[in-house]
Structure formats: C-alpha cells, structure tokens
Coordinates of N, CA and C in Angstrom, one line a residue:
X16 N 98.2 112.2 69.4 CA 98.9 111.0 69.6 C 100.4 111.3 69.8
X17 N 101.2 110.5 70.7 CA 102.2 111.2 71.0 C 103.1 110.3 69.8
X18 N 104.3 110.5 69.7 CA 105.5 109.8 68.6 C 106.1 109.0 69.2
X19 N 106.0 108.6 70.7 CA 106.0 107.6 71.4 C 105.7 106.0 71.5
X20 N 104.5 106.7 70.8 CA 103.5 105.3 70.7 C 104.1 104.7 69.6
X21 N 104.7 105.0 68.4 CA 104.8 104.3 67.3 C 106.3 103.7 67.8
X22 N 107.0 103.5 69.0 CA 108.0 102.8 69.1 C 107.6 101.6 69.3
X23 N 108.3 100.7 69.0 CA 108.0 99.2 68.8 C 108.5 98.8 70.5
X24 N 107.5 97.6 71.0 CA 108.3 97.5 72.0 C 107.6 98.2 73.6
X25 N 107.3 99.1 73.2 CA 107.3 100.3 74.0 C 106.3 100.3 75.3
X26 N 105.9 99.5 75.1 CA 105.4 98.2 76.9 C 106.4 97.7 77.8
X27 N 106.9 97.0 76.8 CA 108.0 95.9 77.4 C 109.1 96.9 78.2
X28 N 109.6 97.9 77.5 CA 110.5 98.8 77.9 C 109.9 99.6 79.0
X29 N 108.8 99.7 79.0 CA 108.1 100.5 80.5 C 108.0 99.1 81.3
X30 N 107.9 98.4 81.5 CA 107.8 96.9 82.3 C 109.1 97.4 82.8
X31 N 110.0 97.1 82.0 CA 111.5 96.9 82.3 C 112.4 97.9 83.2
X32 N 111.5 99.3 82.4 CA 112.1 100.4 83.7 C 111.7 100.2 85.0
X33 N 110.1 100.2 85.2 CA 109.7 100.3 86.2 C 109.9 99.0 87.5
X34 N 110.3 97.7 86.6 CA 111.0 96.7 87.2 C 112.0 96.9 88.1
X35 N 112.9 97.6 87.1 CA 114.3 98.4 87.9 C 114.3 99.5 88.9
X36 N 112.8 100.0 88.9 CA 113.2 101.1 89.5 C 112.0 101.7 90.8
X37 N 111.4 100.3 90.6 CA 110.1 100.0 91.8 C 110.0 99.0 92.5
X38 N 109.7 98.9 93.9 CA 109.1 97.6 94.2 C 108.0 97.7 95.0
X39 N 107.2 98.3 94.4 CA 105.6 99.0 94.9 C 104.9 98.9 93.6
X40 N 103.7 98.2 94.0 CA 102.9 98.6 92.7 C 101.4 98.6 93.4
X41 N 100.4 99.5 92.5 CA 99.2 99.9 93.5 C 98.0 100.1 92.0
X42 N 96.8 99.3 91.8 CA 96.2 99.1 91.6 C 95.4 101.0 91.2
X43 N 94.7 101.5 90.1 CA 94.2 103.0 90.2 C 93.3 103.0 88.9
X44 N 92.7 104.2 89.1 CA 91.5 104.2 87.8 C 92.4 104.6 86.2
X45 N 93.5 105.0 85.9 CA 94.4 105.4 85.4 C 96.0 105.1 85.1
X46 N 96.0 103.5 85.6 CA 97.2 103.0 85.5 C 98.0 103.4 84.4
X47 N 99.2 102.9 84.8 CA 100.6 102.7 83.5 C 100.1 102.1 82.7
X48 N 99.8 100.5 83.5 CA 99.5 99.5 82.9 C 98.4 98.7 82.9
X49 N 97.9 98.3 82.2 CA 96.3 97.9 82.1 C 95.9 97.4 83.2
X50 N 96.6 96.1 83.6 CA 96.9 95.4 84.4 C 97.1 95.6 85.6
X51 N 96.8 96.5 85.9 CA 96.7 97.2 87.5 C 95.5 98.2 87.7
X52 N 94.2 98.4 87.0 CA 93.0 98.6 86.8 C 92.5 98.4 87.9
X53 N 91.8 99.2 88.5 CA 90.9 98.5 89.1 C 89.7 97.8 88.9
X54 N 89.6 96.6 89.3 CA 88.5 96.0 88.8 C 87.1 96.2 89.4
X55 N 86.2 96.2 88.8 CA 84.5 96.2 89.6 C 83.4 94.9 88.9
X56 N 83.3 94.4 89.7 CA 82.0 92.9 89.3 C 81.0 93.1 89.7
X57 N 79.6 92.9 89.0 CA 78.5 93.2 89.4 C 78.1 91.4 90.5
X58 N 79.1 91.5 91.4 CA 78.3 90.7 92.0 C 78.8 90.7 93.5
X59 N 78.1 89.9 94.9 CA 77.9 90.9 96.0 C 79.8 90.8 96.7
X60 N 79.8 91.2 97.5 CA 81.5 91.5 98.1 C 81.5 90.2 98.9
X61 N 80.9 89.4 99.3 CA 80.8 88.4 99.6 C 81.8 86.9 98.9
X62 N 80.6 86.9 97.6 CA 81.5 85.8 96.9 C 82.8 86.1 96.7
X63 N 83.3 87.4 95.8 CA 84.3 88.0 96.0 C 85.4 87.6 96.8
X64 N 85.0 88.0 98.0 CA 86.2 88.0 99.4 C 86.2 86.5 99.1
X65 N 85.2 85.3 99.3 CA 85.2 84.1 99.3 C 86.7 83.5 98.3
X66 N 86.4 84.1 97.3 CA 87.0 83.5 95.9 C 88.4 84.1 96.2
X67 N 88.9 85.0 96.9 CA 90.0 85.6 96.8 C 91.2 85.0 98.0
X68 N 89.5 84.4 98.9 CA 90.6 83.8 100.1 C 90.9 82.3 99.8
X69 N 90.0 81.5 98.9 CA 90.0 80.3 98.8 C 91.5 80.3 97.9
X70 N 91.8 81.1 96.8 CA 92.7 81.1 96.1 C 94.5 81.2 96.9
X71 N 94.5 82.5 98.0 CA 95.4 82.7 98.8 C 95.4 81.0 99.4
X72 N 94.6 80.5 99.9 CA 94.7 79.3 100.6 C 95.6 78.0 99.9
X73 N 95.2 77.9 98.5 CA 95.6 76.4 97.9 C 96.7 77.1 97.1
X74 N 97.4 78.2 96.8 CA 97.7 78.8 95.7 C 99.6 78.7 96.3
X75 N 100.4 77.6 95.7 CA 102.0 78.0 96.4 C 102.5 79.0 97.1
X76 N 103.0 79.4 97.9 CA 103.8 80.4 97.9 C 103.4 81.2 98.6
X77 N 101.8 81.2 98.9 CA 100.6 82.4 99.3 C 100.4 82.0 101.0
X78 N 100.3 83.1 101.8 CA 99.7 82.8 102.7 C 99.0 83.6 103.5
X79 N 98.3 83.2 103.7 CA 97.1 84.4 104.3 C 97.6 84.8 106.0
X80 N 97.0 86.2 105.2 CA 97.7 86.9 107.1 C 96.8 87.5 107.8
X81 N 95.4 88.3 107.8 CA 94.3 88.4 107.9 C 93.3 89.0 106.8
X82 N 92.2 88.7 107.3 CA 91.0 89.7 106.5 C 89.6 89.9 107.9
X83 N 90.0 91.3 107.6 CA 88.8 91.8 108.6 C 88.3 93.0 107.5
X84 N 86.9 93.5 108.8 CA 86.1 95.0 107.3 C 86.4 96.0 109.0
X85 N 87.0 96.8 108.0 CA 87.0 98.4 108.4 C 86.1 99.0 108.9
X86 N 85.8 100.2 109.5 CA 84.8 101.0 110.3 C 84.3 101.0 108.9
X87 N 85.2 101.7 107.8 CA 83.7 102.1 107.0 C 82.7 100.7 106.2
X88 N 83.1 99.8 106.5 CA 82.2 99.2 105.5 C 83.7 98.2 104.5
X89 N 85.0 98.5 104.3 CA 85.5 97.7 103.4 C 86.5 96.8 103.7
X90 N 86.6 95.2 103.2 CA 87.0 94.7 103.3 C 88.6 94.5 103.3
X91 N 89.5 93.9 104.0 CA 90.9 94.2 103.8 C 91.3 92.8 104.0
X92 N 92.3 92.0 103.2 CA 92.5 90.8 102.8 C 93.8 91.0 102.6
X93 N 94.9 90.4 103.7 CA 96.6 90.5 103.5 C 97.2 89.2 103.5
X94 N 98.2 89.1 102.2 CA 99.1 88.1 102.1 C 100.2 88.5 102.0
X95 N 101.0 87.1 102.5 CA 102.6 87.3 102.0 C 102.7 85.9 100.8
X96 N 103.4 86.6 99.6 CA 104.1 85.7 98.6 C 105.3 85.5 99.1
X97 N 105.8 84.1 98.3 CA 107.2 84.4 98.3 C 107.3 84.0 97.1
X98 N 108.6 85.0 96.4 CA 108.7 85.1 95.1 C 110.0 83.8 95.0
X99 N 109.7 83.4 93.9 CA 110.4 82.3 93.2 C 111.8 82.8 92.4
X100 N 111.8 84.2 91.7 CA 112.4 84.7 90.8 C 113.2 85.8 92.3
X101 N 113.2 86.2 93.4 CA 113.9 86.7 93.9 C 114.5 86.0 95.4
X102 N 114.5 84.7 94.8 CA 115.1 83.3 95.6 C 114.0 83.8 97.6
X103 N 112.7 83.3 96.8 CA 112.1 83.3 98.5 C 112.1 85.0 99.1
X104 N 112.0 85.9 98.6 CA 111.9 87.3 99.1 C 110.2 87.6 99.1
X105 N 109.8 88.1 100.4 CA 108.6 88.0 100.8 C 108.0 89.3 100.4
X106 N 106.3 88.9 99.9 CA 106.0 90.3 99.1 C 104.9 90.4 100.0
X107 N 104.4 91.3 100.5 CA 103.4 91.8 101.1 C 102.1 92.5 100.1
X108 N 100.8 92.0 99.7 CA 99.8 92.1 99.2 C 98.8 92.3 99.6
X109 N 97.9 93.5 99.6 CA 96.8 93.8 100.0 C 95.7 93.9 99.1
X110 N 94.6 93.2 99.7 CA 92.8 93.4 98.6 C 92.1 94.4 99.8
X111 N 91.6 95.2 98.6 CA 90.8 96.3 99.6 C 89.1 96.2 98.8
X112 N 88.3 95.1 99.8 CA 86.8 95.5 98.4 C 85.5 96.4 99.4
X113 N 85.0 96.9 97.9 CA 83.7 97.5 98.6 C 82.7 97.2 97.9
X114 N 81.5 97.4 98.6 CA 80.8 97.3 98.2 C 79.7 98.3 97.6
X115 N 79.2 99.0 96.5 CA 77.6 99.4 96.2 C 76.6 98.7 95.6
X116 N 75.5 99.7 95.7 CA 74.5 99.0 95.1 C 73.9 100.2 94.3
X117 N 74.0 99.9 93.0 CA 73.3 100.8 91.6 C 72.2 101.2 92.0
X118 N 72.0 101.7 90.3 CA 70.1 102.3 90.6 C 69.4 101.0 90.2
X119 N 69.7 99.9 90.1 CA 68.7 98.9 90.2 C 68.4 98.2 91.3
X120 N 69.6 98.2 92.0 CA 69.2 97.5 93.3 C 70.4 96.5 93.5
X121 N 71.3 96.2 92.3 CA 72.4 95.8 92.3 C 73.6 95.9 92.8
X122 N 74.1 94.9 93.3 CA 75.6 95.2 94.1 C 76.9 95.5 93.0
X123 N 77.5 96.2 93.3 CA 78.8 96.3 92.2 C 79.8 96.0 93.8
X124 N 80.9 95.3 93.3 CA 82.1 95.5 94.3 C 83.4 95.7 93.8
X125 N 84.1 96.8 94.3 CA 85.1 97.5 93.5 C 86.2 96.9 94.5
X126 N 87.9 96.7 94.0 CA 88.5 95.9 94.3 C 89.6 96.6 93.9
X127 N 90.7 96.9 95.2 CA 91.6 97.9 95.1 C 92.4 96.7 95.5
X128 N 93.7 96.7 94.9 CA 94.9 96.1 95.1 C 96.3 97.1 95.6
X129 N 97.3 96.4 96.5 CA 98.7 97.2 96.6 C 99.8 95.9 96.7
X130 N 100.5 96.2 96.4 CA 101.7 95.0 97.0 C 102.9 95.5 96.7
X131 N 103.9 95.1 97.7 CA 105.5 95.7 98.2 C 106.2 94.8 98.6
X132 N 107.2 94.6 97.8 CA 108.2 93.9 98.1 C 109.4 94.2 99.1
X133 N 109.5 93.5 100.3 CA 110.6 93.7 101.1 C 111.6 93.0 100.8
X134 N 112.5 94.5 100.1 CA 113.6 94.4 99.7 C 114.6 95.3 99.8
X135 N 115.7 95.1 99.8 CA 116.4 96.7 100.2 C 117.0 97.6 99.1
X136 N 116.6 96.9 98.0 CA 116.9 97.3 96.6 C 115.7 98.2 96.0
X137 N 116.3 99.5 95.1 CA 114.8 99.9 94.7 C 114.1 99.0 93.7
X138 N 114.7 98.4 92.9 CA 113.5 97.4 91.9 C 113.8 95.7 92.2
X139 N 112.1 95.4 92.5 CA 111.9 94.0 92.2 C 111.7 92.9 90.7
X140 N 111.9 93.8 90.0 CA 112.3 92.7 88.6 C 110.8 92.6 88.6
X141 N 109.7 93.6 89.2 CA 108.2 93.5 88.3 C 107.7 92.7 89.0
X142 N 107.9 91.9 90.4 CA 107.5 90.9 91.3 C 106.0 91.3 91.9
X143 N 106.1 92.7 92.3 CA 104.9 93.0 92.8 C 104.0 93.2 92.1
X144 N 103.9 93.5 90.6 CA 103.2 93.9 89.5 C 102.3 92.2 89.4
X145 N 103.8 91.7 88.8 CA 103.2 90.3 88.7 C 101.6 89.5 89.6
X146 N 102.4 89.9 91.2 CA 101.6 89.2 92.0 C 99.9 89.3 92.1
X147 N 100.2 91.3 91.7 CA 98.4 91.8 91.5 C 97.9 91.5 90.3
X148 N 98.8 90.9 89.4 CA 98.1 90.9 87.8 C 97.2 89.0 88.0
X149 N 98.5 88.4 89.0 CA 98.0 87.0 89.1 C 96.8 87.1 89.7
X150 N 96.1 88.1 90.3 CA 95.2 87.5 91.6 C 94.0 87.9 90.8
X151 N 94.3 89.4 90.2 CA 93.3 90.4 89.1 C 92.7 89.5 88.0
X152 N 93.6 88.6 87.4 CA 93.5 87.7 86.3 C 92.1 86.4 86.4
X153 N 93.0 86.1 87.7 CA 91.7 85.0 88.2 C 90.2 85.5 88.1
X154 N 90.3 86.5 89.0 CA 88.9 87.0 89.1 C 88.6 87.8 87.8
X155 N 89.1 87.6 86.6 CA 88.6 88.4 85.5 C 88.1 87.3 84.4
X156 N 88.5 86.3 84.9 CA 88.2 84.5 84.6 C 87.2 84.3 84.8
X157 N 86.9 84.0 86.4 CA 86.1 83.4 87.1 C 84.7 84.2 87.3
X158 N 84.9 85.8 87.3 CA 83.4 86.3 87.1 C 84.0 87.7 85.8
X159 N 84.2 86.9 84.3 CA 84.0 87.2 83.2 C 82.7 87.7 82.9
X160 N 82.1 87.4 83.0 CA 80.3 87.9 82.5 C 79.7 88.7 83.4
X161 N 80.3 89.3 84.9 CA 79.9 90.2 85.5 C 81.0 91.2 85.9
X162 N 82.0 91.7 85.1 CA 82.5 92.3 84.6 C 82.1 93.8 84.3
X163 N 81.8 94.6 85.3 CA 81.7 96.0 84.6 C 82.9 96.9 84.6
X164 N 82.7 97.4 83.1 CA 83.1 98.6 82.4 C 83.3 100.2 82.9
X165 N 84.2 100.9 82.6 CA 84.0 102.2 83.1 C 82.8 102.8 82.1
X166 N 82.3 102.8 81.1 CA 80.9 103.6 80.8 C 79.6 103.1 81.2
X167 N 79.8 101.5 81.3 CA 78.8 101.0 82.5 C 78.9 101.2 83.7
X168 N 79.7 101.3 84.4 CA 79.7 101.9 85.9 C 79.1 103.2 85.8
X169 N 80.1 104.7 85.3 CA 79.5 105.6 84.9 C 77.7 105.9 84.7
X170 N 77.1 104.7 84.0 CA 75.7 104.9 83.9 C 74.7 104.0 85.3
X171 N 75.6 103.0 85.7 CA 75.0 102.0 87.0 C 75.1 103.1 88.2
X172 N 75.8 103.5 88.7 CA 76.2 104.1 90.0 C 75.4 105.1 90.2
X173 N 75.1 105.9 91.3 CA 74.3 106.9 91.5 C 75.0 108.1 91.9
X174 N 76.8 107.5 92.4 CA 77.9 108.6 92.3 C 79.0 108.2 92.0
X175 N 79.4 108.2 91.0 CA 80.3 107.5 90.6 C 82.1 108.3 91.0
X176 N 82.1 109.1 90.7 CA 83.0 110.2 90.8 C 82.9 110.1 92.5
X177 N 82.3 110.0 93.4 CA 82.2 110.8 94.7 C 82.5 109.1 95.1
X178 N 82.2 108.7 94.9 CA 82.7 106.7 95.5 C 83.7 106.1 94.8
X179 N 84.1 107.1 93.7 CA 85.8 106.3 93.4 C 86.3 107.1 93.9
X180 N 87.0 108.5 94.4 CA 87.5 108.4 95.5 C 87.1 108.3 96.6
X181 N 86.4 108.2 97.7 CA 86.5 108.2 98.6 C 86.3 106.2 98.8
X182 N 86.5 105.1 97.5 CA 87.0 104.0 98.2 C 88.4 104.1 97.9
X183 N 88.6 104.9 97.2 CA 90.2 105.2 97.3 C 91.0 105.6 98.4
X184 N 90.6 106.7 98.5 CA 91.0 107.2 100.2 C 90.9 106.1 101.2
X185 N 89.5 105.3 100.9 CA 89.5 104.8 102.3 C 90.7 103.6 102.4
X186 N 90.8 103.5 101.2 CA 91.7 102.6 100.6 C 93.1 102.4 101.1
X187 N 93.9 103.4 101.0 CA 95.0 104.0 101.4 C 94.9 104.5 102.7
X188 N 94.3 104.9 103.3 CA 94.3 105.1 104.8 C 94.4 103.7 105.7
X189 N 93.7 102.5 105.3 CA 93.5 101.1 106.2 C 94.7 100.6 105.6
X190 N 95.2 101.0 104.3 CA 96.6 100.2 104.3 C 97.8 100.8 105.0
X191 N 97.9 102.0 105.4 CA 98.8 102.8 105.8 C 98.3 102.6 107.6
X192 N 97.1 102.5 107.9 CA 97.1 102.4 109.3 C 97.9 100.7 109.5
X193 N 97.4 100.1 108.5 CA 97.8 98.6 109.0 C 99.3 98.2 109.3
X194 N 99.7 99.0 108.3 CA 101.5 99.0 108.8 C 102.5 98.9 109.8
X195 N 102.8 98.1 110.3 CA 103.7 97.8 111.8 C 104.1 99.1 111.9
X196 N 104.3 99.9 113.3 CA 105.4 100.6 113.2 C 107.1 100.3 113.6
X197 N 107.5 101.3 113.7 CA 109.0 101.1 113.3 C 109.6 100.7 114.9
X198 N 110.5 99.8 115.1 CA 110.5 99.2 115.9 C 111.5 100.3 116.6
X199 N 111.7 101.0 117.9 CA 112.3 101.5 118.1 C 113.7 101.4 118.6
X200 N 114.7 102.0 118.6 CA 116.0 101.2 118.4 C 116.8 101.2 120.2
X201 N 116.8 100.0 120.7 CA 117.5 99.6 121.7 C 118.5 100.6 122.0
X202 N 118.4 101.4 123.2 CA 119.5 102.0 123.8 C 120.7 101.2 125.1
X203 N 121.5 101.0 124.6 CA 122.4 100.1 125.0 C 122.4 100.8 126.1
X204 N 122.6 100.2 126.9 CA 122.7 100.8 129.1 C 124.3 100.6 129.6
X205 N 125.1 101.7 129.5 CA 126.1 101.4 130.1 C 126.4 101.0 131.5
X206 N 127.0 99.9 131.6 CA 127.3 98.9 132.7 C 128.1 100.1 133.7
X207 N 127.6 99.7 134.8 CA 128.4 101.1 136.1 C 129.2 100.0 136.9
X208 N 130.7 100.0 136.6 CA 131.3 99.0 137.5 C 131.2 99.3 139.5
X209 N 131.3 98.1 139.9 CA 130.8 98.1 141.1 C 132.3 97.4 142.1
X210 N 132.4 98.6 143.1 CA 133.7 97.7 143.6 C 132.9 97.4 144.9
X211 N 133.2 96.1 145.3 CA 132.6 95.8 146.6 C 133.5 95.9 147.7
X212 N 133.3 96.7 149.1 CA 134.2 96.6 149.9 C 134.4 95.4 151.0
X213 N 134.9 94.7 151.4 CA 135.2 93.9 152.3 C 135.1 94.1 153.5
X214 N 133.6 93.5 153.7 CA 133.4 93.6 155.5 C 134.1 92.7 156.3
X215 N 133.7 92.8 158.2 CA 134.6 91.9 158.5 C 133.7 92.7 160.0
X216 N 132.7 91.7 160.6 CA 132.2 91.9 161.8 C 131.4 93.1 161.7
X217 N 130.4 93.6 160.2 CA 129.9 94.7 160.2 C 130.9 95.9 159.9
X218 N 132.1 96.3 159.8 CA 132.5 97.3 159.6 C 133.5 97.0 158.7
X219 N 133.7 98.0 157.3 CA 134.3 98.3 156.7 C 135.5 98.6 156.4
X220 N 136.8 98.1 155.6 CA 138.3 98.7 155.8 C 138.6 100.1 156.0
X221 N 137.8 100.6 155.4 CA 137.7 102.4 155.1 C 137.7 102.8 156.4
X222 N 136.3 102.5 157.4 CA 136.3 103.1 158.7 C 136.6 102.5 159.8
X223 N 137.7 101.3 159.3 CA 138.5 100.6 160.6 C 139.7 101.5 161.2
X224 N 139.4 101.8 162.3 CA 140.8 102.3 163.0 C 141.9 101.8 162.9
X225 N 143.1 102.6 162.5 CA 144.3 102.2 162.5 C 145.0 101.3 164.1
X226 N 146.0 99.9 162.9 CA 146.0 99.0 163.7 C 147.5 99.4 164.6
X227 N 147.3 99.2 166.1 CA 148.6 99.6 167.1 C 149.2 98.5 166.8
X228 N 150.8 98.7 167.1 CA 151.9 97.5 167.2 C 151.6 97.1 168.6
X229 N 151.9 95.9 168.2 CA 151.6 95.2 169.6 C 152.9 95.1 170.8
X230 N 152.3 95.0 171.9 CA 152.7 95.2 172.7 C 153.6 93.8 173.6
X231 N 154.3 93.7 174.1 CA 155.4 92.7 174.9 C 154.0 92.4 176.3
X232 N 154.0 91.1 176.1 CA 153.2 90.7 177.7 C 153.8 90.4 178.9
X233 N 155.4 90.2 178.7 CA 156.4 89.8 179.5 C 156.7 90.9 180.4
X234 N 156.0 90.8 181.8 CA 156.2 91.7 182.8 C 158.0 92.3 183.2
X235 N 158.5 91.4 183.4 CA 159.9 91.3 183.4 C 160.9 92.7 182.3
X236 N 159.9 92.5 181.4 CA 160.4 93.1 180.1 C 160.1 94.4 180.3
X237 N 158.8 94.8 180.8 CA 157.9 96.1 181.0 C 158.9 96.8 182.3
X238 N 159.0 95.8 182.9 CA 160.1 96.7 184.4 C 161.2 97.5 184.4
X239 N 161.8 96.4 182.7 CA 163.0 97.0 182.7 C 163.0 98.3 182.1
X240 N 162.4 98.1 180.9 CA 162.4 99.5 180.0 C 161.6 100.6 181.1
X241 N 160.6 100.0 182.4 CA 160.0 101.5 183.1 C 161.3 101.8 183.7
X242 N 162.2 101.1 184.7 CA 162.9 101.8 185.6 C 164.2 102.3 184.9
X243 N 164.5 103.6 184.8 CA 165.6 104.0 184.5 C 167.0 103.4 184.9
X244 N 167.0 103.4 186.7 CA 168.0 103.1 186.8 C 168.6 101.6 186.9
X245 N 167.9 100.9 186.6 CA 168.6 99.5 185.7 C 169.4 99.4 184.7
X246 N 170.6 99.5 184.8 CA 171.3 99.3 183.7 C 171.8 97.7 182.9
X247 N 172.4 97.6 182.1 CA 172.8 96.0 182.2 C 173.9 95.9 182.2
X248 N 174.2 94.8 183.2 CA 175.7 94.4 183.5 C 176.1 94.3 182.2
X249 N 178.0 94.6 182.6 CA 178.7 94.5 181.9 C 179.2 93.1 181.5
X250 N 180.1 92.2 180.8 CA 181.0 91.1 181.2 C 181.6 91.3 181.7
X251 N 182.4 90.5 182.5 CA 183.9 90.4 182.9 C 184.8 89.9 181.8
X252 N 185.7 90.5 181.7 CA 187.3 89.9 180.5 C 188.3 89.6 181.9
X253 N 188.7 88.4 181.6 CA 189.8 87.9 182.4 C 190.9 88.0 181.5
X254 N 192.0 88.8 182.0 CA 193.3 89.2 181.4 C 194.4 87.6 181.1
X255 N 195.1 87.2 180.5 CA 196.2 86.1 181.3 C 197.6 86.1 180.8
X256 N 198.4 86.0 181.8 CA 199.9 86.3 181.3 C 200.6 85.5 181.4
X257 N 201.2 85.4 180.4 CA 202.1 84.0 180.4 C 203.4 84.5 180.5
X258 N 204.6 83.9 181.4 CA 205.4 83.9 182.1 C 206.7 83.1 180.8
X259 N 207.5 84.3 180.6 CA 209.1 83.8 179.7 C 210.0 83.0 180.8

C-alpha cells in the first residue's frame, strides 16, 4: 500500500490536477479514475447504440454528428457538447461498441468511450471527464442488472485478453482515422502588376515611327527657300532736309 493513499482528499486532488492539465479523457481497462472504466452489459449492441442515441437526442447541449459500424464489426457514435462551465466551448465525444457472444451463446457489448475538448488551453476544468461519466452513468442505471464484472467477463468470454485489446486497437484506430485533417494553409498569390499599352489603329506607341515636323503647303513659300538666287528686297529710307 503506498503512503499516498492515507492522504485525505487524495481523489479530489487528482481530479483537480488532471483538470488543469488535460483536456482529453479516454475511457481503459485500468483507469485513474473509476469512472472512466470501461463498461461491458450482457445485453445485445443493439439496444445499447439505441439507448445511447436516444439520450444524445433529448439530452441539452448534445448533438449528434454520426453513428455508422466500421469494417470490423464496431459501432462508432459522435457528438458535440457544449459545455456550460466553459461558456459554450464544444467538446467532441466518441462511443466505440462491440459486440461478443460468451460460452453460452450470450451477447456481451463492450463500450469504449473518448472525448476532447476544443480548446487552446491545456486543461478543461474536468469537462471532458465529466461528459463520459454522464453518458457511462446513464447506462449503468438503465441496464444495472446486466452489468458484467471483470471476473465475470474473465469466466464468460472465450478470449478475454485477445478481444480487450484488439477492441481497443480497433478502437483508437476509427477514432484517429475519423479526424478531419489539417486544413492546409492558403498560399497567398502575389499580384503581377500589369501595364497596358495604348493602341491606336492596331499598333503600339513603342513600335510607332517617329513623328516628322510638318511641312509648309504654301507653294510660294517652297520657291522661295528652293531658289537661291531670290533675295528679299530691301526698304527704301527717304532722307529729308530741312532748310535754315
């Protein structure tokens, strides 16, 4: 026994860390906490799934996002919560069930839980704990009296060891494949400025020939400048003397 155990409290204080310092919690044969057990009911996967969707349906805050069965055989049931205590922050919830059948001919259905809070902080204040203990709780209510035990499973199963993990694996593989991937990040396109040139009758300023000065139409004008020997009259100055 460790000297651990005789501290007073000594739940509450693991709630509290793991509050702070998670916002993932995942259902196992070996929990922290009781309350995240996996559960097994001797009755068929059927009612099960029934009872788990009817609850997501009427239940505040819950809304169902799908339920289909896997290649191998197990059921997968996804909701979003929204938490009340992290003002409307949406928690993402998965039920994973399977089904066997004992050495009597009996169905057992084993019931794997996960849920994650999307949040950017590492702890949800125990939100996603909560959500699987609420759904675990119901069904530990509702089929009380079909309720198997690990030393009853142990003696019902025909492999007990070899089908708790491998609905574990299968478990964690359909929740990991189910995962959106990562959206990939927009590469901004730099704009290539555009200068437009200015046409004018099909041809371009660039390959217009340079423009001649224009020319005098005035024939008169053309004679003079050809013939050299034109010159231009002079005036006449009239002298005048005035007489003392």
């Amino acid at each position: 026994m460790d000297l651990l155990d005789f501290l007073p409290f000594k739940n509450e204080f693991n709630k509290a860390y793991h509050g702070l310092t998670d916002n993932a919690n995942q259902t196992s044969e070996n929990p922290v906490f009781d309350e995240l057990k996996v559960r097994r009911f001797a009755r068929p996967l059927s009612q099960t799934k029934n009872f788990i969707v009817e609850k997501i349906e009427h239940w505040i805050g819950w809304d169902l996002r799908s339920k289909k069965t896997s290649v191998g055989g197990m059921t997968m049931i996804r909701a979003d919560v929204s938490s009340f205590a992290l003002l409307g922050t949406k928690i993402s919830v998965t039920f994973g069930l399977t089904e066997e059948i004992d050495r009597n001919g009996q169905p057992i259905t084993t019931i794997n839980s996960k849920a994650e809070t999307e949040i950017a902080s590492k702890g949800d204040l125990g939100e996603s704990r909560r959500v699987i203990r609420m759904m675990l709780s119901a069904l530990d209510f509702e089929f009380r009296k079909a309720l198997v035990k690990d030393d009853e499973y142990l003696f019902r199963s025909l492999d007990p060891k070899g089908q708790i993990l491998s609905f574990q694996e299968q478990f964690d593989k359909n929740d990991t494949q189910s995962k959106p991937a990562e959206k990939k990040k927009k590469t901004t396109k730099q704009a290539i400025p555009f200068k437009a040139s200015s046409k004018s009758n099909g041809t371009s300023e660039k390959n217009s020939p340079p423009q001649q000065p224009e020319t005098s139409t005035n024939p008169a004008a053309t004679s003079e400048k050809s013939s050299p020997g034109n010159k231009p009259s002079r005036s006449k100055v009239k002298v005048i003397t005035l007489k003392k």
